[in-house]
Amino acid sequence: MNRPPEMIGKYKIIDLIATGGMGAVYKGVHPTLDCYVIIKKLTLRGNPDFAERFRREAKILMDFRNDNIVDIYDHFKEGRSHYIVLEYIDGLSLEQLIRRERYLSNDMALYIFREVCKALDYAHKRRVVHRDIKPANILISKKGEVKLVDFGIASSKEEDGEAGLTRDGMTLGSPSYMAPEQFENSRNVDQRADIYSLGVMLYESVTGKKPYPGGYTADLIAAITKGKHPAPRRLNPKVNRFVSSIVKKTMHPKPRRRYQNLTSLLRRLDRYFHRKPVEALKEQLKKAISGGTLESTPRKKLGKLRRFFSIALPVFFLLFLLLGSAYRSGWYQRLFLADSYGELRIALHLDHSYKEPKDLYLRGWLFADTGEDGTALDIDPIHFRLLPSEEREGDLNFVSRRVFLPSGDYRLKVQIENNLFWNTFRLHTIKEQHNLYQGEQGRTITLCTSSHTLPLSVDFFVQDCDTWVDITPISLIELKTGGRWTPWSDELAEGLTTGSVYRFRISAPGYTEKEFSLLIREDQSTLYLNPRLEKSKL
């Protein structure tokens, strides 16, 4: 196997995962997100259709944001190769899981099936048909997340470029999972073809066998068209009637006899899982993907044990909520940890803001001061809420929630828009703080910012209103200073700064002059003024 390159674009390459005649798949590192990514490479070999499908997969995924569909980070071309940068899923495909376990339990198969249905329902509602649903295209992470991948042959009703990629009579997909109508014409299939493939995937999940095994042959196509396959319960007697009924309806050879959309199917699945231990299933799946084995679905205990838990669990849950609330609000620390923990709050004062408070970027981080490099604390970043301002109009005051930490030395990093603050401080115990700060609760660190003006650069481009001809050379540009109009000059331009209102007058021989009064915010350091003048009416 060829040695992978050290870099592709801006991405550092860690490993070559797979390679083939049309391209390769690499594992890389995202330069700013600091996470692993998958980089799919397509090397053009004279067939523009493959490049177009590659581009379409990138375009479809760029518009998608769904927990059950793999994320895309980038799409670019380098040399003669095209690349897609995708979310890296650390885990197994459903195909690998079935091969390892032989088959899945009813509830586990339905749990994964429902997650895939959610992904496809999202795609279908955006008029995208996947056309290649199969266990190999379902990835399961070590966190128990189920992700749908590979939209390379998906069709979108929003695009007109489909005709060149799938001609009448052309077949796209994986034969064992394809709906009968997909063999006749892949171009015109709708979401019901995906629903059929979902049924095949569920069949294989609970039996470990494909309903129609084999390659692309006339016998295979004839069997799929007739809908003749062994019932799931003949291959695995443990398959329940609910699974059998879904397989039967989703895999009906006639599209009009299947589910017409996934909304009704998801409602059935939601009712099925209403009394099922869904979280326990997810935990089982996480353990299985991390190297464990799948077990039978946990059953709820009946009789006295069930009655005990029906009473005890709500009580324990209420106590848990009360203890959690006491811990978050600081009661617990003030009552029981006052000798070892300190209380901290961060306050921000902005004497002027050109943005709405909700649009400001305000974020803080805490580090243990352990020497040259601080150690980040295992707590969420600090967020801030707006307080009613008691200062002059335009001032903004923000405050963080109260943070309780063991007494010691810390570093504080706060970003307020493009201003970065670093503070080091010692956090005393709650008892010591009570004496140090005259009875106030905890220590408050206040950070203040003031607005800063920048040099303003102005660029003029004057045009004829009708012909758009450049008339800048014959135009007179004036700026109102000290109550009078002053012709534009380099000396005048050098004195302009942001955070002010400027009045410009533009005129030219044979044209009607125009005036502009412009408010320039502190962050707007370049002004492009492009007036179009109308010819004077004689």
JSON list of N, CA and C in Angstrom, two decimals, residues 312-323:
[
{"chain": "A", "resi": 312, "resn": "ALA", "atom": "N", "xyz": [-40.23, 3.96, 45.18]},
{"chain": "A", "resi": 312, "resn": "ALA", "atom": "CA", "xyz": [-38.91, 4.44, 45.59]},
{"chain": "A", "resi": 312, "resn": "ALA", "atom": "C", "xyz": [-38.25, 5.32, 44.53]},
{"chain": "A", "resi": 313, "resn": "LEU", "atom": "N", "xyz": [-38.40, 4.96, 43.28]},
{"chain": "A", "resi": 313, "resn": "LEU", "atom": "CA", "xyz": [-37.69, 5.72, 42.24]},
{"chain": "A", "resi": 313, "resn": "LEU", "atom": "C", "xyz": [-38.10, 7.18, 42.19]},
{"chain": "A", "resi": 314, "resn": "PRO", "atom": "N", "xyz": [-39.42, 7.51, 42.24]},
{"chain": "A", "resi": 314, "resn": "PRO", "atom": "CA", "xyz": [-39.76, 8.95, 42.25]},
{"chain": "A", "resi": 314, "resn": "PRO", "atom": "C", "xyz": [-39.19, 9.68, 43.47]},
{"chain": "A", "resi": 315, "resn": "VAL", "atom": "N", "xyz": [-39.15, 8.98, 44.63]},
{"chain": "A", "resi": 315, "resn": "VAL", "atom": "CA", "xyz": [-38.60, 9.61, 45.84]},
{"chain": "A", "resi": 315, "resn": "VAL", "atom": "C", "xyz": [-37.10, 9.88, 45.66]},
{"chain": "A", "resi": 316, "resn": "PHE", "atom": "N", "xyz": [-36.38, 8.84, 45.16]},
{"chain": "A", "resi": 316, "resn": "PHE", "atom": "CA", "xyz": [-34.94, 9.01, 44.93]},
{"chain": "A", "resi": 316, "resn": "PHE", "atom": "C", "xyz": [-34.68, 10.10, 43.90]},
{"chain": "A", "resi": 317, "resn": "PHE", "atom": "N", "xyz": [-35.54, 10.13, 42.87]},
{"chain": "A", "resi": 317, "resn": "PHE", "atom": "CA", "xyz": [-35.38, 11.13, 41.81]},
{"chain": "A", "resi": 317, "resn": "PHE", "atom": "C", "xyz": [-35.57, 12.54, 42.38]},
{"chain": "A", "resi": 318, "resn": "LEU", "atom": "N", "xyz": [-36.58, 12.71, 43.23]},
{"chain": "A", "resi": 318, "resn": "LEU", "atom": "CA", "xyz": [-36.83, 14.01, 43.85]},
{"chain": "A", "resi": 318, "resn": "LEU", "atom": "C", "xyz": [-35.67, 14.43, 44.73]},
{"chain": "A", "resi": 319, "resn": "LEU", "atom": "N", "xyz": [-35.14, 13.46, 45.53]},
{"chain": "A", "resi": 319, "resn": "LEU", "atom": "CA", "xyz": [-33.99, 13.77, 46.37]},
{"chain": "A", "resi": 319, "resn": "LEU", "atom": "C", "xyz": [-32.78, 14.15, 45.52]},
{"chain": "A", "resi": 320, "resn": "PHE", "atom": "N", "xyz": [-32.62, 13.43, 44.42]},
{"chain": "A", "resi": 320, "resn": "PHE", "atom": "CA", "xyz": [-31.49, 13.73, 43.52]},
{"chain": "A", "resi": 320, "resn": "PHE", "atom": "C", "xyz": [-31.61, 15.14, 42.97]},
{"chain": "A", "resi": 321, "resn": "LEU", "atom": "N", "xyz": [-32.84, 15.54, 42.57]},
{"chain": "A", "resi": 321, "resn": "LEU", "atom": "CA", "xyz": [-33.04, 16.89, 42.05]},
{"chain": "A", "resi": 321, "resn": "LEU", "atom": "C", "xyz": [-32.76, 17.94, 43.12]},
{"chain": "A", "resi": 322, "resn": "LEU", "atom": "N", "xyz": [-33.21, 17.67, 44.35]},
{"chain": "A", "resi": 322, "resn": "LEU", "atom": "CA", "xyz": [-32.99, 18.63, 45.42]},
{"chain": "A", "resi": 322, "resn": "LEU", "atom": "C", "xyz": [-31.51, 18.77, 45.74]},
{"chain": "A", "resi": 323, "resn": "LEU", "atom": "N", "xyz": [-30.79, 17.64, 45.79]},
{"chain": "A", "resi": 323, "resn": "LEU", "atom": "CA", "xyz": [-29.35, 17.70, 46.05]},
{"chain": "A", "resi": 323, "resn": "LEU", "atom": "C", "xyz": [-28.61, 18.40, 44.92]}
]
